[in-house]
PDB file of N, CA and C in Angstrom:
ATOM      1  N   MET A   1      -7.342  52.980 -40.946  1.00  0.00           N
ATOM      2  CA  MET A   1      -8.695  53.184 -40.479  1.00  0.00           C
ATOM      3  C   MET A   1      -8.625  53.356 -38.956  1.00  0.00           C
ATOM      4  N   ARG A   2      -9.546  54.156 -38.467  1.00  0.00           N
ATOM      5  CA  ARG A   2      -9.675  54.336 -37.018  1.00  0.00           C
ATOM      6  C   ARG A   2     -10.841  53.473 -36.547  1.00  0.00           C
ATOM      7  N   ILE A   3     -10.629  52.714 -35.500  1.00  0.00           N
ATOM      8  CA  ILE A   3     -11.658  51.780 -35.036  1.00  0.00           C
ATOM      9  C   ILE A   3     -12.190  52.247 -33.689  1.00  0.00           C
ATOM     10  N   VAL A   4     -13.507  52.459 -33.641  1.00  0.00           N
ATOM     11  CA  VAL A   4     -14.172  52.939 -32.437  1.00  0.00           C
ATOM     12  C   VAL A   4     -14.861  51.768 -31.743  1.00  0.00           C
ATOM     13  N   ALA A   5     -14.741  51.735 -30.437  1.00  0.00           N
ATOM     14  CA  ALA A   5     -15.380  50.736 -29.571  1.00  0.00           C
ATOM     15  C   ALA A   5     -14.621  49.414 -29.548  1.00  0.00           C
ATOM     16  N   ARG A   6     -13.316  49.505 -29.556  1.00  0.00           N
ATOM     17  CA  ARG A   6     -12.494  48.297 -29.447  1.00  0.00           C
ATOM     18  C   ARG A   6     -12.806  47.546 -28.163  1.00  0.00           C
ATOM     19  N   LYS A   7     -13.231  48.279 -27.145  1.00  0.00           N
ATOM     20  CA  LYS A   7     -13.559  47.663 -25.859  1.00  0.00           C
ATOM     21  C   LYS A   7     -14.572  46.529 -26.020  1.00  0.00           C
ATOM     22  N   THR A   8     -15.478  46.667 -26.982  1.00  0.00           N
ATOM     23  CA  THR A   8     -16.457  45.606 -27.263  1.00  0.00           C
ATOM     24  C   THR A   8     -15.737  44.300 -27.574  1.00  0.00           C
ATOM     25  N   LEU A   9     -14.681  44.387 -28.350  1.00  0.00           N
ATOM     26  CA  LEU A   9     -13.924  43.188 -28.720  1.00  0.00           C
ATOM     27  C   LEU A   9     -13.162  42.614 -27.533  1.00  0.00           C
ATOM     28  N   THR A  10     -12.456  43.477 -26.826  1.00  0.00           N
ATOM     29  CA  THR A  10     -11.639  42.971 -25.722  1.00  0.00           C
ATOM     30  C   THR A  10     -12.506  42.377 -24.610  1.00  0.00           C
ATOM     31  N   GLU A  11     -13.650  42.959 -24.356  1.00  0.00           N
ATOM     32  CA  GLU A  11     -14.548  42.396 -23.344  1.00  0.00           C
ATOM     33  C   GLU A  11     -15.054  41.021 -23.774  1.00  0.00           C
ATOM     34  N   TYR A  12     -15.333  40.875 -25.040  1.00  0.00           N
ATOM     35  CA  TYR A  12     -15.864  39.608 -25.500  1.00  0.00           C
ATOM     36  C   TYR A  12     -14.816  38.508 -25.437  1.00  0.00           C
ATOM     37  N   TYR A  13     -13.620  38.780 -25.888  1.00  0.00           N
ATOM     38  CA  TYR A  13     -12.659  37.688 -25.892  1.00  0.00           C
ATOM     39  C   TYR A  13     -12.070  37.398 -24.521  1.00  0.00           C
ATOM     40  N   ARG A  14     -12.348  38.214 -23.553  1.00  0.00           N
ATOM     41  CA  ARG A  14     -11.989  37.841 -22.178  1.00  0.00           C
ATOM     42  C   ARG A  14     -12.844  36.668 -21.702  1.00  0.00           C
ATOM     43  N   THR A  15     -14.074  36.618 -22.160  1.00  0.00           N
ATOM     44  CA  THR A  15     -14.959  35.515 -21.788  1.00  0.00           C
ATOM     45  C   THR A  15     -14.964  34.409 -22.843  1.00  0.00           C
ATOM     46  N   HIS A  16     -14.468  34.700 -24.033  1.00  0.00           N
ATOM     47  CA  HIS A  16     -14.375  33.717 -25.123  1.00  0.00           C
ATOM     48  C   HIS A  16     -12.957  33.764 -25.698  1.00  0.00           C
ATOM     49  N   PRO A  17     -11.985  33.245 -24.943  1.00  0.00           N
ATOM     50  CA  PRO A  17     -10.590  33.362 -25.369  1.00  0.00           C
ATOM     51  C   PRO A  17     -10.278  32.697 -26.706  1.00  0.00           C
ATOM     52  N   ASP A  18     -11.118  31.783 -27.159  1.00  0.00           N
ATOM     53  CA  ASP A  18     -10.865  31.149 -28.456  1.00  0.00           C
ATOM     54  C   ASP A  18     -11.000  32.125 -29.615  1.00  0.00           C
ATOM     55  N   ALA A  19     -11.641  33.276 -29.384  1.00  0.00           N
ATOM     56  CA  ALA A  19     -11.817  34.278 -30.439  1.00  0.00           C
ATOM     57  C   ALA A  19     -10.729  35.349 -30.438  1.00  0.00           C
ATOM     58  N   GLU A  20      -9.903  35.378 -29.405  1.00  0.00           N
ATOM     59  CA  GLU A  20      -8.948  36.477 -29.245  1.00  0.00           C
ATOM     60  C   GLU A  20      -7.987  36.623 -30.416  1.00  0.00           C
ATOM     61  N   GLN A  21      -7.352  35.560 -30.812  1.00  0.00           N
ATOM     62  CA  GLN A  21      -6.341  35.650 -31.872  1.00  0.00           C
ATOM     63  C   GLN A  21      -6.951  36.153 -33.175  1.00  0.00           C
ATOM     64  N   GLN A  22      -8.098  35.629 -33.551  1.00  0.00           N
ATOM     65  CA  GLN A  22      -8.740  36.051 -34.796  1.00  0.00           C
ATOM     66  C   GLN A  22      -9.214  37.508 -34.719  1.00  0.00           C
ATOM     67  N   LEU A  23      -9.758  37.911 -33.573  1.00  0.00           N
ATOM     68  CA  LEU A  23     -10.196  39.301 -33.427  1.00  0.00           C
ATOM     69  C   LEU A  23      -9.020  40.264 -33.471  1.00  0.00           C
ATOM     70  N   GLU A  24      -7.951  39.911 -32.813  1.00  0.00           N
ATOM     71  CA  GLU A  24      -6.770  40.772 -32.838  1.00  0.00           C
ATOM     72  C   GLU A  24      -6.186  40.865 -34.246  1.00  0.00           C
ATOM     73  N   ALA A  25      -6.199  39.765 -34.975  1.00  0.00           N
ATOM     74  CA  ALA A  25      -5.714  39.787 -36.358  1.00  0.00           C
ATOM     75  C   ALA A  25      -6.595  40.686 -37.219  1.00  0.00           C
ATOM     76  N   TRP A  26      -7.925  40.571 -37.050  1.00  0.00           N
ATOM     77  CA  TRP A  26      -8.836  41.430 -37.803  1.00  0.00           C
ATOM     78  C   TRP A  26      -8.589  42.892 -37.433  1.00  0.00           C
ATOM     79  N   PHE A  27      -8.471  43.174 -36.143  1.00  0.00           N
ATOM     80  CA  PHE A  27      -8.268  44.548 -35.684  1.00  0.00           C
ATOM     81  C   PHE A  27      -6.998  45.141 -36.298  1.00  0.00           C
ATOM     82  N   TYR A  28      -5.911  44.403 -36.253  1.00  0.00           N
ATOM     83  CA  TYR A  28      -4.648  44.887 -36.802  1.00  0.00           C
ATOM     84  C   TYR A  28      -4.777  45.174 -38.295  1.00  0.00           C
ATOM     85  N   GLU A  29      -5.389  44.242 -39.003  1.00  0.00           N
ATOM     86  CA  GLU A  29      -5.527  44.421 -40.447  1.00  0.00           C
ATOM     87  C   GLU A  29      -6.442  45.601 -40.781  1.00  0.00           C
ATOM     88  N   ALA A  30      -7.559  45.709 -40.086  1.00  0.00           N
ATOM     89  CA  ALA A  30      -8.492  46.808 -40.339  1.00  0.00           C
ATOM     90  C   ALA A  30      -7.865  48.156 -39.996  1.00  0.00           C
ATOM     91  N   LYS A  31      -7.125  48.185 -38.920  1.00  0.00           N
ATOM     92  CA  LYS A  31      -6.471  49.433 -38.503  1.00  0.00           C
ATOM     93  C   LYS A  31      -5.509  49.938 -39.575  1.00  0.00           C
ATOM     94  N   HIS A  32      -4.858  49.034 -40.258  1.00  0.00           N
ATOM     95  CA  HIS A  32      -3.880  49.416 -41.273  1.00  0.00           C
ATOM     96  C   HIS A  32      -4.456  49.445 -42.699  1.00  0.00           C
ATOM     97  N   ALA A  33      -5.732  49.146 -42.815  1.00  0.00           N
ATOM     98  CA  ALA A  33      -6.384  49.163 -44.134  1.00  0.00           C
ATOM     99  C   ALA A  33      -6.737  50.590 -44.537  1.00  0.00           C
ATOM    100  N   ASN A  34      -7.097  50.729 -45.786  1.00  0.00           N
ATOM    101  CA  ASN A  34      -7.546  52.015 -46.314  1.00  0.00           C
ATOM    102  C   ASN A  34      -8.765  51.760 -47.194  1.00  0.00           C
ATOM    103  N   TRP A  35      -9.800  51.193 -46.584  1.00  0.00           N
ATOM    104  CA  TRP A  35     -10.994  50.841 -47.325  1.00  0.00           C
ATOM    105  C   TRP A  35     -11.790  52.091 -47.685  1.00  0.00           C
ATOM    106  N   LYS A  36     -11.997  52.290 -48.957  1.00  0.00           N
ATOM    107  CA  LYS A  36     -12.764  53.439 -49.442  1.00  0.00           C
ATOM    108  C   LYS A  36     -14.140  53.041 -49.953  1.00  0.00           C
ATOM    109  N   THR A  37     -14.319  51.735 -50.199  1.00  0.00           N
ATOM    110  CA  THR A  37     -15.596  51.238 -50.732  1.00  0.00           C
ATOM    111  C   THR A  37     -15.843  49.826 -50.199  1.00  0.00           C
ATOM    112  N   PRO A  38     -17.094  49.379 -50.237  1.00  0.00           N
ATOM    113  CA  PRO A  38     -17.366  47.986 -49.880  1.00  0.00           C
ATOM    114  C   PRO A  38     -16.615  47.004 -50.780  1.00  0.00           C
ATOM    115  N   ALA A  39     -16.414  47.358 -52.019  1.00  0.00           N
ATOM    116  CA  ALA A  39     -15.693  46.478 -52.943  1.00  0.00           C
ATOM    117  C   ALA A  39     -14.259  46.234 -52.470  1.00  0.00           C
ATOM    118  N   ALA A  40     -13.642  47.229 -51.872  1.00  0.00           N
ATOM    119  CA  ALA A  40     -12.285  47.066 -51.345  1.00  0.00           C
ATOM    120  C   ALA A  40     -12.259  46.042 -50.214  1.00  0.00           C
ATOM    121  N   ILE A  41     -13.302  46.034 -49.412  1.00  0.00           N
ATOM    122  CA  ILE A  41     -13.389  45.042 -48.338  1.00  0.00           C
ATOM    123  C   ILE A  41     -13.573  43.651 -48.933  1.00  0.00           C
ATOM    124  N   LYS A  42     -14.445  43.530 -49.925  1.00  0.00           N
ATOM    125  CA  LYS A  42     -14.712  42.234 -50.543  1.00  0.00           C
ATOM    126  C   LYS A  42     -13.468  41.658 -51.226  1.00  0.00           C
ATOM    127  N   GLN A  43     -12.570  42.522 -51.692  1.00  0.00           N
ATOM    128  CA  GLN A  43     -11.328  42.031 -52.295  1.00  0.00           C
ATOM    129  C   GLN A  43     -10.499  41.258 -51.281  1.00  0.00           C
ATOM    130  N   ARG A  44     -10.495  41.713 -50.052  1.00  0.00           N
ATOM    131  CA  ARG A  44      -9.703  41.063 -48.996  1.00  0.00           C
ATOM    132  C   ARG A  44     -10.511  40.002 -48.239  1.00  0.00           C
ATOM    133  N   TYR A  45     -11.784  40.289 -47.999  1.00  0.00           N
ATOM    134  CA  TYR A  45     -12.655  39.392 -47.245  1.00  0.00           C
ATOM    135  C   TYR A  45     -13.831  38.990 -48.132  1.00  0.00           C
ATOM    136  N   ALA A  46     -13.610  38.003 -48.961  1.00  0.00           N
ATOM    137  CA  ALA A  46     -14.639  37.586 -49.922  1.00  0.00           C
ATOM    138  C   ALA A  46     -15.919  37.117 -49.235  1.00  0.00           C
ATOM    139  N   ASN A  47     -15.815  36.581 -48.023  1.00  0.00           N
ATOM    140  CA  ASN A  47     -16.991  36.082 -47.313  1.00  0.00           C
ATOM    141  C   ASN A  47     -17.691  37.141 -46.477  1.00  0.00           C
ATOM    142  N   ALA A  48     -17.180  38.355 -46.462  1.00  0.00           N
ATOM    143  CA  ALA A  48     -17.845  39.430 -45.725  1.00  0.00           C
ATOM    144  C   ALA A  48     -19.183  39.725 -46.393  1.00  0.00           C
ATOM    145  N   SER A  49     -20.162  40.065 -45.574  1.00  0.00           N
ATOM    146  CA  SER A  49     -21.483  40.429 -46.099  1.00  0.00           C
ATOM    147  C   SER A  49     -21.633  41.935 -46.035  1.00  0.00           C
ATOM    148  N   ILE A  50     -21.941  42.538 -47.164  1.00  0.00           N
ATOM    149  CA  ILE A  50     -22.153  43.979 -47.233  1.00  0.00           C
ATOM    150  C   ILE A  50     -23.646  44.235 -47.045  1.00  0.00           C
ATOM    151  N   LEU A  51     -23.983  45.013 -46.026  1.00  0.00           N
ATOM    152  CA  LEU A  51     -25.374  45.330 -45.726  1.00  0.00           C
ATOM    153  C   LEU A  51     -25.652  46.793 -46.035  1.00  0.00           C
ATOM    154  N   SER A  52     -26.895  47.179 -45.882  1.00  0.00           N
ATOM    155  CA  SER A  52     -27.260  48.583 -46.095  1.00  0.00           C
ATOM    156  C   SER A  52     -26.674  49.449 -44.989  1.00  0.00           C
ATOM    157  N   ASP A  53     -26.708  50.737 -45.179  1.00  0.00           N
ATOM    158  CA  ASP A  53     -26.245  51.731 -44.206  1.00  0.00           C
ATOM    159  C   ASP A  53     -24.769  51.530 -43.845  1.00  0.00           C
ATOM    160  N   ASN A  54     -23.969  51.131 -44.837  1.00  0.00           N
ATOM    161  CA  ASN A  54     -22.517  50.983 -44.688  1.00  0.00           C
ATOM    162  C   ASN A  54     -22.111  49.997 -43.594  1.00  0.00           C
ATOM    163  N   ARG A  55     -22.904  48.974 -43.409  1.00  0.00           N
ATOM    164  CA  ARG A  55     -22.581  47.935 -42.425  1.00  0.00           C
ATOM    165  C   ARG A  55     -21.974  46.731 -43.139  1.00  0.00           C
ATOM    166  N   VAL A  56     -21.050  46.111 -42.424  1.00  0.00           N
ATOM    167  CA  VAL A  56     -20.373  44.936 -42.959  1.00  0.00           C
ATOM    168  C   VAL A  56     -20.342  43.869 -41.864  1.00  0.00           C
ATOM    169  N   VAL A  57     -20.590  42.628 -42.261  1.00  0.00           N
ATOM    170  CA  VAL A  57     -20.521  41.502 -41.341  1.00  0.00           C
ATOM    171  C   VAL A  57     -19.313  40.657 -41.736  1.00  0.00           C
ATOM    172  N   PHE A  58     -18.408  40.483 -40.777  1.00  0.00           N
ATOM    173  CA  PHE A  58     -17.224  39.657 -40.975  1.00  0.00           C
ATOM    174  C   PHE A  58     -17.423  38.335 -40.245  1.00  0.00           C
ATOM    175  N   ASN A  59     -17.025  37.248 -40.879  1.00  0.00           N
ATOM    176  CA  ASN A  59     -17.023  35.936 -40.235  1.00  0.00           C
ATOM    177  C   ASN A  59     -15.691  35.778 -39.519  1.00  0.00           C
ATOM    178  N   ILE A  60     -15.763  35.435 -38.254  1.00  0.00           N
ATOM    179  CA  ILE A  60     -14.562  35.304 -37.436  1.00  0.00           C
ATOM    180  C   ILE A  60     -14.433  33.864 -36.956  1.00  0.00           C
ATOM    181  N   LYS A  61     -13.236  33.359 -37.000  1.00  0.00           N
ATOM    182  CA  LYS A  61     -12.911  32.001 -36.537  1.00  0.00           C
ATOM    183  C   LYS A  61     -13.765  30.959 -37.235  1.00  0.00           C
ATOM    184  N   GLY A  62     -13.639  30.918 -38.529  1.00  0.00           N
ATOM    185  CA  GLY A  62     -14.346  29.906 -39.310  1.00  0.00           C
ATOM    186  C   GLY A  62     -15.846  30.011 -39.218  1.00  0.00           C
ATOM    187  N   ASN A  63     -16.354  31.222 -39.079  1.00  0.00           N
ATOM    188  CA  ASN A  63     -17.784  31.507 -39.002  1.00  0.00           C
ATOM    189  C   ASN A  63     -18.400  31.080 -37.666  1.00  0.00           C
ATOM    190  N   ASP A  64     -17.562  30.838 -36.648  1.00  0.00           N
ATOM    191  CA  ASP A  64     -18.092  30.583 -35.306  1.00  0.00           C
ATOM    192  C   ASP A  64     -18.669  31.863 -34.718  1.00  0.00           C
ATOM    193  N   TYR A  65     -18.100  32.985 -35.126  1.00  0.00           N
ATOM    194  CA  TYR A  65     -18.502  34.293 -34.599  1.00  0.00           C
ATOM    195  C   TYR A  65     -18.793  35.248 -35.743  1.00  0.00           C
ATOM    196  N   ARG A  66     -19.563  36.272 -35.423  1.00  0.00           N
ATOM    197  CA  ARG A  66     -19.860  37.333 -36.390  1.00  0.00           C
ATOM    198  C   ARG A  66     -19.482  38.680 -35.787  1.00  0.00           C
ATOM    199  N   LEU A  67     -18.877  39.501 -36.606  1.00  0.00           N
ATOM    200  CA  LEU A  67     -18.505  40.859 -36.227  1.00  0.00           C
ATOM    201  C   LEU A  67     -19.237  41.810 -37.162  1.00  0.00           C
ATOM    202  N   VAL A  68     -20.046  42.706 -36.594  1.00  0.00           N
ATOM    203  CA  VAL A  68     -20.787  43.679 -37.386  1.00  0.00           C
ATOM    204  C   VAL A  68     -20.168  45.052 -37.133  1.00  0.00           C
ATOM    205  N   VAL A  69     -19.817  45.719 -38.213  1.00  0.00           N
ATOM    206  CA  VAL A  69     -19.260  47.068 -38.109  1.00  0.00           C
ATOM    207  C   VAL A  69     -20.032  48.009 -39.024  1.00  0.00           C
ATOM    208  N   LYS A  70     -19.935  49.279 -38.697  1.00  0.00           N
ATOM    209  CA  LYS A  70     -20.468  50.327 -39.577  1.00  0.00           C
ATOM    210  C   LYS A  70     -19.261  51.166 -39.973  1.00  0.00           C
ATOM    211  N   ILE A  71     -19.139  51.432 -41.253  1.00  0.00           N
ATOM    212  CA  ILE A  71     -17.957  52.131 -41.750  1.00  0.00           C
ATOM    213  C   ILE A  71     -18.343  53.470 -42.364  1.00  0.00           C
ATOM    214  N   HIS A  72     -17.640  54.492 -41.938  1.00  0.00           N
ATOM    215  CA  HIS A  72     -17.763  55.801 -42.576  1.00  0.00           C
ATOM    216  C   HIS A  72     -16.543  55.924 -43.481  1.00  0.00           C
ATOM    217  N   TYR A  73     -16.753  55.600 -44.749  1.00  0.00           N
ATOM    218  CA  TYR A  73     -15.642  55.473 -45.694  1.00  0.00           C
ATOM    219  C   TYR A  73     -14.889  56.778 -45.915  1.00  0.00           C
ATOM    220  N   ILE A  74     -15.584  57.897 -45.928  1.00  0.00           N
ATOM    221  CA  ILE A  74     -14.930  59.184 -46.213  1.00  0.00           C
ATOM    222  C   ILE A  74     -13.911  59.540 -45.137  1.00  0.00           C
ATOM    223  N   THR A  75     -14.275  59.330 -43.867  1.00  0.00           N
ATOM    224  CA  THR A  75     -13.369  59.685 -42.774  1.00  0.00           C
ATOM    225  C   THR A  75     -12.479  58.523 -42.344  1.00  0.00           C
ATOM    226  N   GLY A  76     -12.783  57.323 -42.815  1.00  0.00           N
ATOM    227  CA  GLY A  76     -11.984  56.161 -42.459  1.00  0.00           C
ATOM    228  C   GLY A  76     -12.209  55.674 -41.037  1.00  0.00           C
ATOM    229  N   ILE A  77     -13.449  55.756 -40.574  1.00  0.00           N
ATOM    230  CA  ILE A  77     -13.765  55.323 -39.217  1.00  0.00           C
ATOM    231  C   ILE A  77     -14.640  54.075 -39.265  1.00  0.00           C
ATOM    232  N   ILE A  78     -14.248  53.086 -38.457  1.00  0.00           N
ATOM    233  CA  ILE A  78     -15.015  51.849 -38.315  1.00  0.00           C
ATOM    234  C   ILE A  78     -15.620  51.841 -36.921  1.00  0.00           C
ATOM    235  N   TYR A  79     -16.924  51.667 -36.855  1.00  0.00           N
ATOM    236  CA  TYR A  79     -17.626  51.578 -35.577  1.00  0.00           C
ATOM    237  C   TYR A  79     -18.016  50.119 -35.341  1.00  0.00           C
ATOM    238  N   ILE A  80     -17.526  49.542 -34.283  1.00  0.00           N
ATOM    239  CA  ILE A  80     -17.900  48.173 -33.947  1.00  0.00           C
ATOM    240  C   ILE A  80     -19.292  48.208 -33.340  1.00  0.00           C
ATOM    241  N   ARG A  81     -20.206  47.481 -33.948  1.00  0.00           N
ATOM    242  CA  ARG A  81     -21.602  47.499 -33.515  1.00  0.00           C
ATOM    243  C   ARG A  81     -22.003  46.235 -32.764  1.00  0.00           C
ATOM    244  N   PHE A  82     -21.370  45.099 -33.091  1.00  0.00           N
ATOM    245  CA  PHE A  82     -21.756  43.833 -32.469  1.00  0.00           C
ATOM    246  C   PHE A  82     -20.659  42.809 -32.687  1.00  0.00           C
ATOM    247  N   PHE A  83     -20.478  41.972 -31.683  1.00  0.00           N
ATOM    248  CA  PHE A  83     -19.660  40.779 -31.845  1.00  0.00           C
ATOM    249  C   PHE A  83     -20.313  39.680 -31.027  1.00  0.00           C
ATOM    250  N   GLY A  84     -20.469  38.514 -31.630  1.00  0.00           N
ATOM    251  CA  GLY A  84     -21.065  37.408 -30.904  1.00  0.00           C
ATOM    252  C   GLY A  84     -21.052  36.132 -31.717  1.00  0.00           C
ATOM    253  N   THR A  85     -21.608  35.108 -31.106  1.00  0.00           N
ATOM    254  CA  THR A  85     -21.692  33.819 -31.787  1.00  0.00           C
ATOM    255  C   THR A  85     -22.681  33.908 -32.937  1.00  0.00           C
ATOM    256  N   HIS A  86     -22.648  32.901 -33.757  1.00  0.00           N
ATOM    257  CA  HIS A  86     -23.589  32.844 -34.876  1.00  0.00           C
ATOM    258  C   HIS A  86     -25.031  32.842 -34.350  1.00  0.00           C
ATOM    259  N   ALA A  87     -25.271  32.110 -33.285  1.00  0.00           N
ATOM    260  CA  ALA A  87     -26.620  32.050 -32.695  1.00  0.00           C
ATOM    261  C   ALA A  87     -27.048  33.406 -32.140  1.00  0.00           C
ATOM    262  N   GLU A  88     -26.133  34.131 -31.504  1.00  0.00           N
ATOM    263  CA  GLU A  88     -26.445  35.468 -30.989  1.00  0.00           C
ATOM    264  C   GLU A  88     -26.726  36.428 -32.142  1.00  0.00           C
ATOM    265  N   TYR A  89     -25.961  36.304 -33.204  1.00  0.00           N
ATOM    266  CA  TYR A  89     -26.152  37.141 -34.390  1.00  0.00           C
ATOM    267  C   TYR A  89     -27.547  36.941 -34.985  1.00  0.00           C
ATOM    268  N   ASP A  90     -28.016  35.710 -34.978  1.00  0.00           N
ATOM    269  CA  ASP A  90     -29.335  35.417 -35.540  1.00  0.00           C
ATOM    270  C   ASP A  90     -30.464  36.117 -34.791  1.00  0.00           C
ATOM    271  N   LYS A  91     -30.203  36.601 -33.582  1.00  0.00           N
ATOM    272  CA  LYS A  91     -31.230  37.258 -32.761  1.00  0.00           C
ATOM    273  C   LYS A  91     -31.255  38.774 -32.923  1.00  0.00           C
ATOM    274  N   ILE A  92     -30.329  39.323 -33.688  1.00  0.00           N
ATOM    275  CA  ILE A  92     -30.271  40.780 -33.850  1.00  0.00           C
ATOM    276  C   ILE A  92     -30.635  41.165 -35.284  1.00  0.00           C
ATOM    277  N   ASP A  93     -30.876  42.445 -35.476  1.00  0.00           N
ATOM    278  CA  ASP A  93     -31.046  43.003 -36.813  1.00  0.00           C
ATOM    279  C   ASP A  93     -29.770  43.775 -37.129  1.00  0.00           C
ATOM    280  N   ALA A  94     -28.881  43.155 -37.868  1.00  0.00           N
ATOM    281  CA  ALA A  94     -27.572  43.742 -38.142  1.00  0.00           C
ATOM    282  C   ALA A  94     -27.654  45.056 -38.906  1.00  0.00           C
ATOM    283  N   GLU A  95     -28.751  45.312 -39.577  1.00  0.00           N
ATOM    284  CA  GLU A  95     -28.882  46.560 -40.331  1.00  0.00           C
ATOM    285  C   GLU A  95     -29.368  47.715 -39.465  1.00  0.00           C
ATOM    286  N   LYS A  96     -29.690  47.430 -38.201  1.00  0.00           N
ATOM    287  CA  LYS A  96     -30.201  48.487 -37.337  1.00  0.00           C
ATOM    288  C   LYS A  96     -29.399  48.693 -36.061  1.00  0.00           C
ATOM    289  N   ILE A  97     -28.536  47.773 -35.707  1.00  0.00           N
ATOM    290  CA  ILE A  97     -27.777  47.954 -34.451  1.00  0.00           C
ATOM    291  C   ILE A  97     -26.708  49.000 -34.610  1.00  0.00           C
TER     292      ILE A  97
END
């Protein structure tokens, strides 16, 4: 998979270094994945939330953080839309960002 907006992740973990290892692990795994459907993601990430408009919410670092992505399954592109704490996530509309 090709991941767009990695800078969002690196900027965040510069200020929240406790998230760096988990984000880098997710990035590496997603980059080498071949997800064609939401079901394929759920096979690997059972706690991921599948939203409308091809958005997926991943729990990072024991659910301390949330990562929202939009996936274009046909082309294999993942767009990073949001990363933040659980409290920050509660303030956004993950289906519209």
